[in-house]
PDB file of C-alpha atoms in Angstrom:
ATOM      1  CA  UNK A  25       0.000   0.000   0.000  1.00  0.00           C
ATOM      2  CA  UNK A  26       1.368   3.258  -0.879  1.00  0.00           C
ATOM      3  CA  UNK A  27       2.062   6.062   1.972  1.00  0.00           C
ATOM      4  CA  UNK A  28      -0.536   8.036   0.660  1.00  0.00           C
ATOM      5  CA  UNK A  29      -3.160   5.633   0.864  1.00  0.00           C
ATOM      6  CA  UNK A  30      -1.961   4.286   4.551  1.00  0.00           C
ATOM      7  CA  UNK A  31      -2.141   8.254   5.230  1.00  0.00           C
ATOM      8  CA  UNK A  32      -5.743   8.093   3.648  1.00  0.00           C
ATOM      9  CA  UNK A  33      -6.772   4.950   6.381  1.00  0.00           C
ATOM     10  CA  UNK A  34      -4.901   5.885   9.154  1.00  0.00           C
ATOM     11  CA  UNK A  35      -7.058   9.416   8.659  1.00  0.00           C
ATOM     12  CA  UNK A  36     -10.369   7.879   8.281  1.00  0.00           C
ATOM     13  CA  UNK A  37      -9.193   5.456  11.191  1.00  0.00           C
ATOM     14  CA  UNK A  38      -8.476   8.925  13.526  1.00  0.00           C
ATOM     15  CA  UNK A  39     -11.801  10.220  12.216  1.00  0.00           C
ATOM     16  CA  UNK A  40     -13.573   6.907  13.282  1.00  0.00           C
ATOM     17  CA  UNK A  41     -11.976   7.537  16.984  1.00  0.00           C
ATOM     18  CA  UNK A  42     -12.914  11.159  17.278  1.00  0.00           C
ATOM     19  CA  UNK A  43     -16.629  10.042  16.424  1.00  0.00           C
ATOM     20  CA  UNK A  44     -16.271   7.316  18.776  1.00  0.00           C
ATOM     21  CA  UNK A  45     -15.240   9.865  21.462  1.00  0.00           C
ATOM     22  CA  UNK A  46     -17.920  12.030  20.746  1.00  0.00           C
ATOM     23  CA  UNK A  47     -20.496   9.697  20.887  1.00  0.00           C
ATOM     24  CA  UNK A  48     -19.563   9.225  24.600  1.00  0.00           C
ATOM     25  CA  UNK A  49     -21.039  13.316  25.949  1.00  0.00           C
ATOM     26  CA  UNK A  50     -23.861  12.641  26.367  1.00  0.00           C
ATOM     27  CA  UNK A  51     -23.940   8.798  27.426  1.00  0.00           C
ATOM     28  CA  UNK A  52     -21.251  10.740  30.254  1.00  0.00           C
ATOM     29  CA  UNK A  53     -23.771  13.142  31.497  1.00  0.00           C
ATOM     30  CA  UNK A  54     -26.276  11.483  32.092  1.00  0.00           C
ATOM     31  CA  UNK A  55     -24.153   8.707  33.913  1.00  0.00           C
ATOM     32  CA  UNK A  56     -22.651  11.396  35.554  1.00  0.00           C
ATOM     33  CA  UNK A  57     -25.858  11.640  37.971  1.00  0.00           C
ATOM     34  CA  UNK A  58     -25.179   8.491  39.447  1.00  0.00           C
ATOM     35  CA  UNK A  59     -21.735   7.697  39.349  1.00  0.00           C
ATOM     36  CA  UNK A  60     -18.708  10.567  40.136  1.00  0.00           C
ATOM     37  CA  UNK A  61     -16.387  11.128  37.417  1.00  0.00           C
ATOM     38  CA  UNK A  62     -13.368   9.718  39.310  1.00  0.00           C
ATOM     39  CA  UNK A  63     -15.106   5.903  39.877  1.00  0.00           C
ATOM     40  CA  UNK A  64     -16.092   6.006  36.101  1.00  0.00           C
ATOM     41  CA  UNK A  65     -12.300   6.481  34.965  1.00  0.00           C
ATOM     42  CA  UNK A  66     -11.417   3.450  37.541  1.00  0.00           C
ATOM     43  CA  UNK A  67     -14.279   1.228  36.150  1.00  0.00           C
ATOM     44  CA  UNK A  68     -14.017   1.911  32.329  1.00  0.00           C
ATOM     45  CA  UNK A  69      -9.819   1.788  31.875  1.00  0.00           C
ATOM     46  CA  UNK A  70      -9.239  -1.267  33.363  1.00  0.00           C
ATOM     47  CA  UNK A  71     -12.502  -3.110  31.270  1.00  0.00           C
ATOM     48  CA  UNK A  72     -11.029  -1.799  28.164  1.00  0.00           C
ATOM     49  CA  UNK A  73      -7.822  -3.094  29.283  1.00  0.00           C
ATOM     50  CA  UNK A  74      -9.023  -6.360  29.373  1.00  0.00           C
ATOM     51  CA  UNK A  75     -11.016  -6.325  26.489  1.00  0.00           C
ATOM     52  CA  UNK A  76      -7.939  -5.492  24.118  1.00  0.00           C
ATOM     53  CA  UNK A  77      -5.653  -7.570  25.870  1.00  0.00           C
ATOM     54  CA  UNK A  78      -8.121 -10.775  25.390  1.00  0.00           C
ATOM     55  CA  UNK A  79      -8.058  -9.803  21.206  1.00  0.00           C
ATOM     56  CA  UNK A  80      -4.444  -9.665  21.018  1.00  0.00           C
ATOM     57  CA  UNK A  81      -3.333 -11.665  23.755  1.00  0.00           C
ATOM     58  CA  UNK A  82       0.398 -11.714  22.101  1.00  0.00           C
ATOM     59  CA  UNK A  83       0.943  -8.096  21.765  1.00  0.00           C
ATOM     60  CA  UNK A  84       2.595  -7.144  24.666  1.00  0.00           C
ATOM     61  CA  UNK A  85       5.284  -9.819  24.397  1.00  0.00           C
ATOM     62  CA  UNK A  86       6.098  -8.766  21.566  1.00  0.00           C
ATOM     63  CA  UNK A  87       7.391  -5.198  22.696  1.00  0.00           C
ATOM     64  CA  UNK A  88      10.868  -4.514  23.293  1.00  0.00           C
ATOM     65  CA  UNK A  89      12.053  -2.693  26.820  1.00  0.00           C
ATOM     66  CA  UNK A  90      11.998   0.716  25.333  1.00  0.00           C
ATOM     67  CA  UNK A  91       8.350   0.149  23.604  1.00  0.00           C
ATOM     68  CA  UNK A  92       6.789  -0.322  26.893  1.00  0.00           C
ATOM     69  CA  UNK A  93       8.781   2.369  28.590  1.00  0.00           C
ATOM     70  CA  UNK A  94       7.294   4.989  25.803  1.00  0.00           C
ATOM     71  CA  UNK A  95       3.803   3.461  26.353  1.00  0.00           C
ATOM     72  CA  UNK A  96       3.877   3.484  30.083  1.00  0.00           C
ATOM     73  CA  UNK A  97       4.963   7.355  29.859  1.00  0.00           C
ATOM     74  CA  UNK A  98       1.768   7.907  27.621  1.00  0.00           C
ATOM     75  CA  UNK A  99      -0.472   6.008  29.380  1.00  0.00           C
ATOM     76  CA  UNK A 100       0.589   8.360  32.787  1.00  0.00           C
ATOM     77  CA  UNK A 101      -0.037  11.193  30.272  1.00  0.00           C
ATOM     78  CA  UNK A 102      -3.260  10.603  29.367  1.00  0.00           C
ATOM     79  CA  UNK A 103      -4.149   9.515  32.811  1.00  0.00           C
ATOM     80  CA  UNK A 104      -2.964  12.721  34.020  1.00  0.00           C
ATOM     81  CA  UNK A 105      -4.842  14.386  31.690  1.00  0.00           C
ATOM     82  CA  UNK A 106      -8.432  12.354  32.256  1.00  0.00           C
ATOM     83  CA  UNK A 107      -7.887  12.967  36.368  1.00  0.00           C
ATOM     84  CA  UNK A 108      -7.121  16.891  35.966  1.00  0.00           C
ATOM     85  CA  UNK A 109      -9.814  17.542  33.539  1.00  0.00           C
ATOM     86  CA  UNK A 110     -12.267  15.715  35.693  1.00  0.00           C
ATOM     87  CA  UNK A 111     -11.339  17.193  39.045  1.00  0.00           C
ATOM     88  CA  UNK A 112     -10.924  21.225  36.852  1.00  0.00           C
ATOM     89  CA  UNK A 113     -14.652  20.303  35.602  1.00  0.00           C
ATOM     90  CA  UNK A 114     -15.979  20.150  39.179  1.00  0.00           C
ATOM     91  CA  UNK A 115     -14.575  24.404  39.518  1.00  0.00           C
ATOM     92  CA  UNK A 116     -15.875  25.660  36.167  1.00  0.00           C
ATOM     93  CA  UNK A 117     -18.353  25.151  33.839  1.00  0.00           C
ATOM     94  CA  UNK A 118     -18.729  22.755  31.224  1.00  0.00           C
ATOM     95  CA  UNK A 119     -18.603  24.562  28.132  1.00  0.00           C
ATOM     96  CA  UNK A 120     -15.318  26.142  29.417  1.00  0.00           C
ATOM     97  CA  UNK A 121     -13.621  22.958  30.304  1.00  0.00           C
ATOM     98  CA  UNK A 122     -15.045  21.784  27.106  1.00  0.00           C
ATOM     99  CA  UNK A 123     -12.584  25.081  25.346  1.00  0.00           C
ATOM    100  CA  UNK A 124      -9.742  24.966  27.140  1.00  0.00           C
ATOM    101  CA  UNK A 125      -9.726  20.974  26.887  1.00  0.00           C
ATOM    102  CA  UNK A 126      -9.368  21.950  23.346  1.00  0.00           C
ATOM    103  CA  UNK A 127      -6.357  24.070  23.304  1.00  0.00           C
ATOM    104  CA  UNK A 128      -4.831  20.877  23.045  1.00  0.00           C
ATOM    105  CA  UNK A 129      -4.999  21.410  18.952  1.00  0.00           C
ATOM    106  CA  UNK A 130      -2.768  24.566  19.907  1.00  0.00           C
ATOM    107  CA  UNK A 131      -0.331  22.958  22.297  1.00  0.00           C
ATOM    108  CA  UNK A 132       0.539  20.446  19.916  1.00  0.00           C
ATOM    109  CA  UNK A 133       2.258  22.254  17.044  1.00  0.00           C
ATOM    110  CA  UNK A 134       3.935  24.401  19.574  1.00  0.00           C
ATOM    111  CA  UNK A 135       5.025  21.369  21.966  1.00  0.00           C
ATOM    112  CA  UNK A 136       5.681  19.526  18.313  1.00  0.00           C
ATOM    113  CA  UNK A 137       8.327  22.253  17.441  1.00  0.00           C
ATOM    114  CA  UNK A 138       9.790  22.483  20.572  1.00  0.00           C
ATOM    115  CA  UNK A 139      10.617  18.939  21.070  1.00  0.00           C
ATOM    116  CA  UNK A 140      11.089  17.227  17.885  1.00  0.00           C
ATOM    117  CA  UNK A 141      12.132  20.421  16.169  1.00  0.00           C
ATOM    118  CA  UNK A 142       9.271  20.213  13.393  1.00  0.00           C
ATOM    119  CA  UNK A 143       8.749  23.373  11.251  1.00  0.00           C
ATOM    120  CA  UNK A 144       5.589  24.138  11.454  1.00  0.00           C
ATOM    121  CA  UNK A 145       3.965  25.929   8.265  1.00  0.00           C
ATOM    122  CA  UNK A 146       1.125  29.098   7.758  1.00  0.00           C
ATOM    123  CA  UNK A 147      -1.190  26.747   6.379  1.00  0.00           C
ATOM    124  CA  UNK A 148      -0.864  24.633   9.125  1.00  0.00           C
ATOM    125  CA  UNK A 149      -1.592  27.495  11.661  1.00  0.00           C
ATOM    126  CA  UNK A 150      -4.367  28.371   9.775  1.00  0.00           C
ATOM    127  CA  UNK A 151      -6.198  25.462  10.689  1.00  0.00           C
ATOM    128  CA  UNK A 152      -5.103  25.383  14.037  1.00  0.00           C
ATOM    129  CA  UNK A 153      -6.462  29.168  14.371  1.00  0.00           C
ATOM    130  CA  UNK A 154     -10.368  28.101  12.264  1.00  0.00           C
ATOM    131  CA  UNK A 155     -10.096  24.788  14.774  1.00  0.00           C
ATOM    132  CA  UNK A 156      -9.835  26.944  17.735  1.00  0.00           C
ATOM    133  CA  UNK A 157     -12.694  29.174  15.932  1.00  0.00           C
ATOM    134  CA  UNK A 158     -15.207  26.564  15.966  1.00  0.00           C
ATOM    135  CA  UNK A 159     -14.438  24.803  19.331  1.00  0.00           C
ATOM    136  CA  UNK A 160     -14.940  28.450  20.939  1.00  0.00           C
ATOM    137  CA  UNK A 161     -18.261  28.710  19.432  1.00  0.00           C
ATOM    138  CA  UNK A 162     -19.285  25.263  20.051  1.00  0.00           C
ATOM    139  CA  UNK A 163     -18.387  25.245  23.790  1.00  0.00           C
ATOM    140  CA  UNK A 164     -18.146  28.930  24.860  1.00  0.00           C
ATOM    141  CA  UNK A 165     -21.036  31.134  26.174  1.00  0.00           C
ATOM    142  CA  UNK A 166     -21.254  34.265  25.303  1.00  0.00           C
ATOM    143  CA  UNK A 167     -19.732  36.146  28.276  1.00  0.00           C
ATOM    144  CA  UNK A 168     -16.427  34.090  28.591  1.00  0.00           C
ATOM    145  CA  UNK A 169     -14.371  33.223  31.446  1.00  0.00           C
ATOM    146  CA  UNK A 170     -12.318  33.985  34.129  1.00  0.00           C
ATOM    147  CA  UNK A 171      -9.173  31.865  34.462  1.00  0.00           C
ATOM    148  CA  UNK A 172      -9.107  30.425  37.729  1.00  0.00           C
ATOM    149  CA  UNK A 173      -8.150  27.454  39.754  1.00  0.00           C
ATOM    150  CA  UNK A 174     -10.954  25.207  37.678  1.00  0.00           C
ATOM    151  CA  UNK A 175      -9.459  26.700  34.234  1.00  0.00           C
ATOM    152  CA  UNK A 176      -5.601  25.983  35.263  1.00  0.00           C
ATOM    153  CA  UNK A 177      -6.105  22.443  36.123  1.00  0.00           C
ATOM    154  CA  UNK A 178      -8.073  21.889  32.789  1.00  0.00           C
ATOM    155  CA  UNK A 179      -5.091  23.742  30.978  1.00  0.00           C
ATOM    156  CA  UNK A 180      -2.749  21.778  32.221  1.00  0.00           C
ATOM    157  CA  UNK A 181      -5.271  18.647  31.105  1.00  0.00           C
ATOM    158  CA  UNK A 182      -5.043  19.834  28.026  1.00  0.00           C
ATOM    159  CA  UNK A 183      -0.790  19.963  27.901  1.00  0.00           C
ATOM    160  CA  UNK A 184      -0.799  16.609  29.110  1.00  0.00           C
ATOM    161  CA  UNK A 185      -3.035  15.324  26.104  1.00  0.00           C
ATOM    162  CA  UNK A 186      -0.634  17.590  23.151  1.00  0.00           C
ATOM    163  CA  UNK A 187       2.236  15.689  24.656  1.00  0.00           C
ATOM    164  CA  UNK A 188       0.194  12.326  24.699  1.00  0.00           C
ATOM    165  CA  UNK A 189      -0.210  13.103  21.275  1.00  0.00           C
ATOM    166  CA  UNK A 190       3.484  14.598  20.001  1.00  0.00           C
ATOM    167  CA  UNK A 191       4.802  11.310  22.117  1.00  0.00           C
ATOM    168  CA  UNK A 192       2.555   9.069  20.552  1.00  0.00           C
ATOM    169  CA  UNK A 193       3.673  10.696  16.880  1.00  0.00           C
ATOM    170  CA  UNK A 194       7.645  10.152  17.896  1.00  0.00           C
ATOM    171  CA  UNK A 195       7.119   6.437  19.382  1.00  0.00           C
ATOM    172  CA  UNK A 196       4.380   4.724  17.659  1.00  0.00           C
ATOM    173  CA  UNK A 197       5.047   2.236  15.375  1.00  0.00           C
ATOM    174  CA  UNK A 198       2.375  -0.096  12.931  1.00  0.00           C
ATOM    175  CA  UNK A 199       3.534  -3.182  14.296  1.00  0.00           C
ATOM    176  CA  UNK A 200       3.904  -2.264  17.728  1.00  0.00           C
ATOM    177  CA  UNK A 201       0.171  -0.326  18.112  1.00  0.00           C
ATOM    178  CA  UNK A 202      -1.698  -3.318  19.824  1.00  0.00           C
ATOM    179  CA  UNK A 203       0.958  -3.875  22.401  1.00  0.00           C
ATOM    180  CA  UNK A 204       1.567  -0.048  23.236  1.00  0.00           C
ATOM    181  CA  UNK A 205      -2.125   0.167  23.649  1.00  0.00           C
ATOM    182  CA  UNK A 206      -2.664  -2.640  25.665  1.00  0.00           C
ATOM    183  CA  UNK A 207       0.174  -1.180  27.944  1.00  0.00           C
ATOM    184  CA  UNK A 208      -1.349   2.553  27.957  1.00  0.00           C
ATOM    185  CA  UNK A 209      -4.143   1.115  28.936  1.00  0.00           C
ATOM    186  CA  UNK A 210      -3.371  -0.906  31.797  1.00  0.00           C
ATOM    187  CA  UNK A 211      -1.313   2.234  33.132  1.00  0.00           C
ATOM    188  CA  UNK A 212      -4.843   4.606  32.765  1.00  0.00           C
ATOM    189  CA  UNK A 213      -5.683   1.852  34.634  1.00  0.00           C
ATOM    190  CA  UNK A 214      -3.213   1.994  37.758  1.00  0.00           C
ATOM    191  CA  UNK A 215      -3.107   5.768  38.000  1.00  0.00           C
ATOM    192  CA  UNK A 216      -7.477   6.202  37.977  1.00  0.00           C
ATOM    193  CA  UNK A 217      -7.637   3.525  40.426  1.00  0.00           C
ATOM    194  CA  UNK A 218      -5.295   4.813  42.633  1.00  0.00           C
ATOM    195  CA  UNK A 219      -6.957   8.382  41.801  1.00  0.00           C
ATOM    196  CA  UNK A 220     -10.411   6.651  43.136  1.00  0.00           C
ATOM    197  CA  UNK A 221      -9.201   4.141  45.623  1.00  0.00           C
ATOM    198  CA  UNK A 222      -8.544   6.669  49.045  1.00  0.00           C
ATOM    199  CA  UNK A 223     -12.612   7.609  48.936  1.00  0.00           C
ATOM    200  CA  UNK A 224     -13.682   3.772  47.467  1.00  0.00           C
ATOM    201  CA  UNK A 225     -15.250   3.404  44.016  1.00  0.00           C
ATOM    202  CA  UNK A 226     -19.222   3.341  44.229  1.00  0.00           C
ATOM    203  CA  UNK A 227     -20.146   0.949  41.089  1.00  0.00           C
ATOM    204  CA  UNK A 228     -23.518   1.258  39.144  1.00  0.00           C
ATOM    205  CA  UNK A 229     -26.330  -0.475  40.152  1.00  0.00           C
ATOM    206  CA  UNK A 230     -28.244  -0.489  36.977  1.00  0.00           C
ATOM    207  CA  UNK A 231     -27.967  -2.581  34.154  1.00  0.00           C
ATOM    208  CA  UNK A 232     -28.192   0.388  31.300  1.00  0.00           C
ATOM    209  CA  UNK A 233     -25.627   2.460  33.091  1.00  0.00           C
ATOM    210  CA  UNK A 234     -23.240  -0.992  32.748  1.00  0.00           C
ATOM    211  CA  UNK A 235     -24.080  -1.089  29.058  1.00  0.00           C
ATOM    212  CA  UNK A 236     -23.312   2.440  28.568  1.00  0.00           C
ATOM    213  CA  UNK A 237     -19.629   1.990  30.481  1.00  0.00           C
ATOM    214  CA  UNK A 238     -19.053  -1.228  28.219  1.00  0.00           C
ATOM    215  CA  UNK A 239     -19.758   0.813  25.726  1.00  0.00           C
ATOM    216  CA  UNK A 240     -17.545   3.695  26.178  1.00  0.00           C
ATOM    217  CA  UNK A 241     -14.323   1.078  27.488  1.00  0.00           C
ATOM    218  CA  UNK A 242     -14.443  -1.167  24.728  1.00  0.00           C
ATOM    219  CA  UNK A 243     -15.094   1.348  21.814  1.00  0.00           C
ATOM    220  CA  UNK A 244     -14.653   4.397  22.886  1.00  0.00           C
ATOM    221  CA  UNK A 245     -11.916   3.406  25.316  1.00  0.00           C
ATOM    222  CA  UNK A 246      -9.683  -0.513  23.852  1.00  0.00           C
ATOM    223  CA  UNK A 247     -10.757   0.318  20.294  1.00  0.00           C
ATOM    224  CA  UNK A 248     -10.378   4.196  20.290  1.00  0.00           C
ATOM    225  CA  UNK A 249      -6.910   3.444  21.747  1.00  0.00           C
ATOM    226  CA  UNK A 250      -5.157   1.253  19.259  1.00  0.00           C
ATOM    227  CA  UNK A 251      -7.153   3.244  16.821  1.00  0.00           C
ATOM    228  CA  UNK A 252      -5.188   5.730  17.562  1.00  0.00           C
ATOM    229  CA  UNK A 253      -1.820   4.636  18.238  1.00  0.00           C
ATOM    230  CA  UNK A 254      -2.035   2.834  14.980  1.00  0.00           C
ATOM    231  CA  UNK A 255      -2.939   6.034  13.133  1.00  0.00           C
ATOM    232  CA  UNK A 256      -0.336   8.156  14.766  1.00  0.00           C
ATOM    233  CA  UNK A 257       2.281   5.867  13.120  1.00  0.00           C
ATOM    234  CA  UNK A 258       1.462   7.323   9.786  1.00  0.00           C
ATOM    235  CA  UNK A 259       0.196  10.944  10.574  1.00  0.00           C
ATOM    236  CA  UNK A 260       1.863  13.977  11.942  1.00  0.00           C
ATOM    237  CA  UNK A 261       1.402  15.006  15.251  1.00  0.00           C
ATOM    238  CA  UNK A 262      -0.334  18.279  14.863  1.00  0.00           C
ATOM    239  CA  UNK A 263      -2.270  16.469  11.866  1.00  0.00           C
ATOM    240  CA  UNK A 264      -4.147  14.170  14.578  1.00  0.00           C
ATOM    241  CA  UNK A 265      -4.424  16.799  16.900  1.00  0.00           C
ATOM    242  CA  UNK A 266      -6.494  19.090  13.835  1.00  0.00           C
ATOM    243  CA  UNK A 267      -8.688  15.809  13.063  1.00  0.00           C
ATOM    244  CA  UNK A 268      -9.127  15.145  16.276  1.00  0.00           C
ATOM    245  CA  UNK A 269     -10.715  18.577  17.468  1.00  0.00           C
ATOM    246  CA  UNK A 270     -13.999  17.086  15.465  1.00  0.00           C
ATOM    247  CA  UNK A 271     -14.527  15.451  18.799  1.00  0.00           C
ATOM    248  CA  UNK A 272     -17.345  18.683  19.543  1.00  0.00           C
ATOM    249  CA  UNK A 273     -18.694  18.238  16.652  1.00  0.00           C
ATOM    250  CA  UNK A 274     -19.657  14.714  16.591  1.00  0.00           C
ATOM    251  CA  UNK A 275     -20.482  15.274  20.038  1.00  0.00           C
ATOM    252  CA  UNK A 276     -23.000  18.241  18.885  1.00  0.00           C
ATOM    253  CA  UNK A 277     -24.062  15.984  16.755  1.00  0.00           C
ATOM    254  CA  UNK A 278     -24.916  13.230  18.718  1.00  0.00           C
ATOM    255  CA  UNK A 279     -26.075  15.099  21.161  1.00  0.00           C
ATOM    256  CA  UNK A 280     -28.980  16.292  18.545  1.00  0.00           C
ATOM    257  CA  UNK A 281     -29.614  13.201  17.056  1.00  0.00           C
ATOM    258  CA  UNK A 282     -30.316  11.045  20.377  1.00  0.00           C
ATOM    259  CA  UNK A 283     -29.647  13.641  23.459  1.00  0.00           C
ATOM    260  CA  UNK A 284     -32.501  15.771  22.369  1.00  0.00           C
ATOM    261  CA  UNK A 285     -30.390  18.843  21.800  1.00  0.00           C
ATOM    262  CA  UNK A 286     -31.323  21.703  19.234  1.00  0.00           C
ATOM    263  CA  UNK A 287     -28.989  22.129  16.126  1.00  0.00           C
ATOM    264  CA  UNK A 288     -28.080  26.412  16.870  1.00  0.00           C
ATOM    265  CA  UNK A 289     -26.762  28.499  14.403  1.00  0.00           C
ATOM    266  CA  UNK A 290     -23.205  28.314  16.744  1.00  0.00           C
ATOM    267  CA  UNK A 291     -23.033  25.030  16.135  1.00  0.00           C
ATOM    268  CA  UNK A 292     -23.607  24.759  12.828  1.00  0.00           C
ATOM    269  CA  UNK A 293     -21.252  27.753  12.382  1.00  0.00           C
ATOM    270  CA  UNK A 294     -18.726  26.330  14.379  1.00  0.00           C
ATOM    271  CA  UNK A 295     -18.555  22.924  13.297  1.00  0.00           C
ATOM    272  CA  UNK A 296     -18.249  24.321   9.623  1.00  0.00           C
ATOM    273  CA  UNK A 297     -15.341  26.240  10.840  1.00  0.00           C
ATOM    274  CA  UNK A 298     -13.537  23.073  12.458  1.00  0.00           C
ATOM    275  CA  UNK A 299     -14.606  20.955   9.376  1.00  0.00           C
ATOM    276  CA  UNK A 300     -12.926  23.764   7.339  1.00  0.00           C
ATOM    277  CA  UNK A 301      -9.213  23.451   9.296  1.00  0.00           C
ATOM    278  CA  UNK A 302      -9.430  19.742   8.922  1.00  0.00           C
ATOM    279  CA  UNK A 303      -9.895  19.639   5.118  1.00  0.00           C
ATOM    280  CA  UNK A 304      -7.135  22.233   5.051  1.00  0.00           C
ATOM    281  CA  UNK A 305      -4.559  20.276   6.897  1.00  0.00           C
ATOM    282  CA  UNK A 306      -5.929  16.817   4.509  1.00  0.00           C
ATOM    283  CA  UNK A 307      -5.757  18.241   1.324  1.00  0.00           C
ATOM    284  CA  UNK A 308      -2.770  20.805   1.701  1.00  0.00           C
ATOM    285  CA  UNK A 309       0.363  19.324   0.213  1.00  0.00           C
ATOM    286  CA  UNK A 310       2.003  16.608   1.892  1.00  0.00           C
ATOM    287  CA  UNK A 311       5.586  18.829   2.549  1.00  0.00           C
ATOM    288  CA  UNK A 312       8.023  17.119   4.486  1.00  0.00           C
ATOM    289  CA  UNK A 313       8.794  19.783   6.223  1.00  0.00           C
ATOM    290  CA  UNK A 314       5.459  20.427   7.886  1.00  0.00           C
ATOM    291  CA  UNK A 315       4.922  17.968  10.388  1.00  0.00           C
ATOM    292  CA  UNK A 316       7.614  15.253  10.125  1.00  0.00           C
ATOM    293  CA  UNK A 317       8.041  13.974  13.241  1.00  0.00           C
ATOM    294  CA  UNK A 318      11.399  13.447  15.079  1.00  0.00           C
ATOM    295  CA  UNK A 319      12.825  11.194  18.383  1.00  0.00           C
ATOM    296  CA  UNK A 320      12.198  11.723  21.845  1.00  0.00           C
ATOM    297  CA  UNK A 321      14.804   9.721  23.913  1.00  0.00           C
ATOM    298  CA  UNK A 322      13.540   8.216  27.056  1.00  0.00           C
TER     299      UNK A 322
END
């Protein structure tokens, strides 16, 4: 298969997680009533450990030291970033978190030249600045926000997650995708449930709520994962992070379709404007020089 075409899968692949994702909003607020944030995390990680490690049973043996050193750093990444943005989510409002979260798609191209040294292009900023455009009108009232102790914790979320992503761009490898998932995973894992353990993890007590958390760990959670570590081999780091910042808009759209939500003229508006920067980054040319990814030694 030709690198274009793997570049054309692994896209659609990154796509197919970012709808995944968003199909989880509104399956997460409504669980949200009955079980806290922190006990979710601890409940879904480890399930969708499981779940991936009983399809590929083999994949972890197969990783060298250094493979499962990079994936254990990634997995504490992303953990780090789940825990903060749930715990900055209880001091500000949704639709903020739901913004700053998203600066992500700004911290990677600036975390992407500072560490692997990757020139980053105009065209390429351009769709970071549209991206930002539309997730500020799909999760921002109008009024703002005050950075505060809520915002800074969800900031710092959103850090973690650009270097989850640059790292993932410098270490992932086709063959090796399974097995680093399986091994983020199981580290999500460690670090929610000790994150949940000190005040006990309440578990559901009804049977939808445990369909909707099987849901979200073995798609949205063991699938989305290697889904994404697989695509990350092929694409640029601040590629996946433009793709991914679709995430509102599925959720928008989900969130219309069986949430009961009205389609606004800010959401259309805004998802238009994200759609726009991802088209620009997928049909620019493919220049070496925007987006190549380099080594991080660990």
């Amino acid at each position: 298969m030709t690198e274009r075409r793997l570049a054309l899968l692994a896209t659609l692949a990154l796509l197919s997680v970012t709808a995944l994702w968003g199909s989880t909003f509104f399956l997460i607020h409504d669980l949200s009533d009955r079980v806290s944030a922190i006990d979710f995390l601890a409940i879904r990680f480890p399930i969708a450990t499981v779940a991936l490690f009983l399809i590929f049973p083999k994949a972890v043996s197969r990783l060298g030291p250094e493979a499962r050193r990079h994936a254990v750093v990634l997995g504490v990444l992303y953990a780090l970033g789940q825990i903060l943005q749930t715990i900055g989510l209880a001091h500000t409002a949704a639709s903020v978190s739901g913004f700053i979260t998203g600066m992500y798609v700004v911290c990677t191209p600036l975390l992407a030249a500072l560490i692997l040294h990757t020139r980053i292009g105009g065209l390429t900023w351009l769709a970071v600045a549209l991206a930002m455009a539309g997730i500020a009108l799909l999760t921002l009232q109008p009024g703002g926000f005050a950075f505060g102790y809520g915002e800074t914790l969800t900031f710092i979320a959103a850090v973690g997650y650009a270097l989850h992503i640059v790292g993932l761009g410098a270490w992932s490898t086709p063959g090796e995708a399974m097995g680093m998932s399986i091994v983020q995973l199981a580290t999500i894992s460690v670090v929610c449930l000790a994150g949940a353990a000190p005040g006990g993890i309440a578990v559901p007590d009804q049977g939808g709520d445990w369909l909707a958390i099987v849901y979200m760990a073995v798609f949205a959670g063991a699938f989305a994962m290697a889904g994404q570590t697989w695509a990350q081999a092929h694409l640029s780091p601040t590629r996946c992070a433009i793709i991914m910042s679709m995430e509102p808009v599925f959720a928008a759209t989900f969130a219309v379709l069986f949430g009961g939500e009205s389609a606004t003229a800010r959401l259309l508006a805004g998802g238009a404007l994200v759609l726009s920067a991802m088209l620009i980054v997928e049909l620019m040319p493919r220049r070496k020089v925007e987006g190549e990814v380099g080594h991080i030694a660990v």
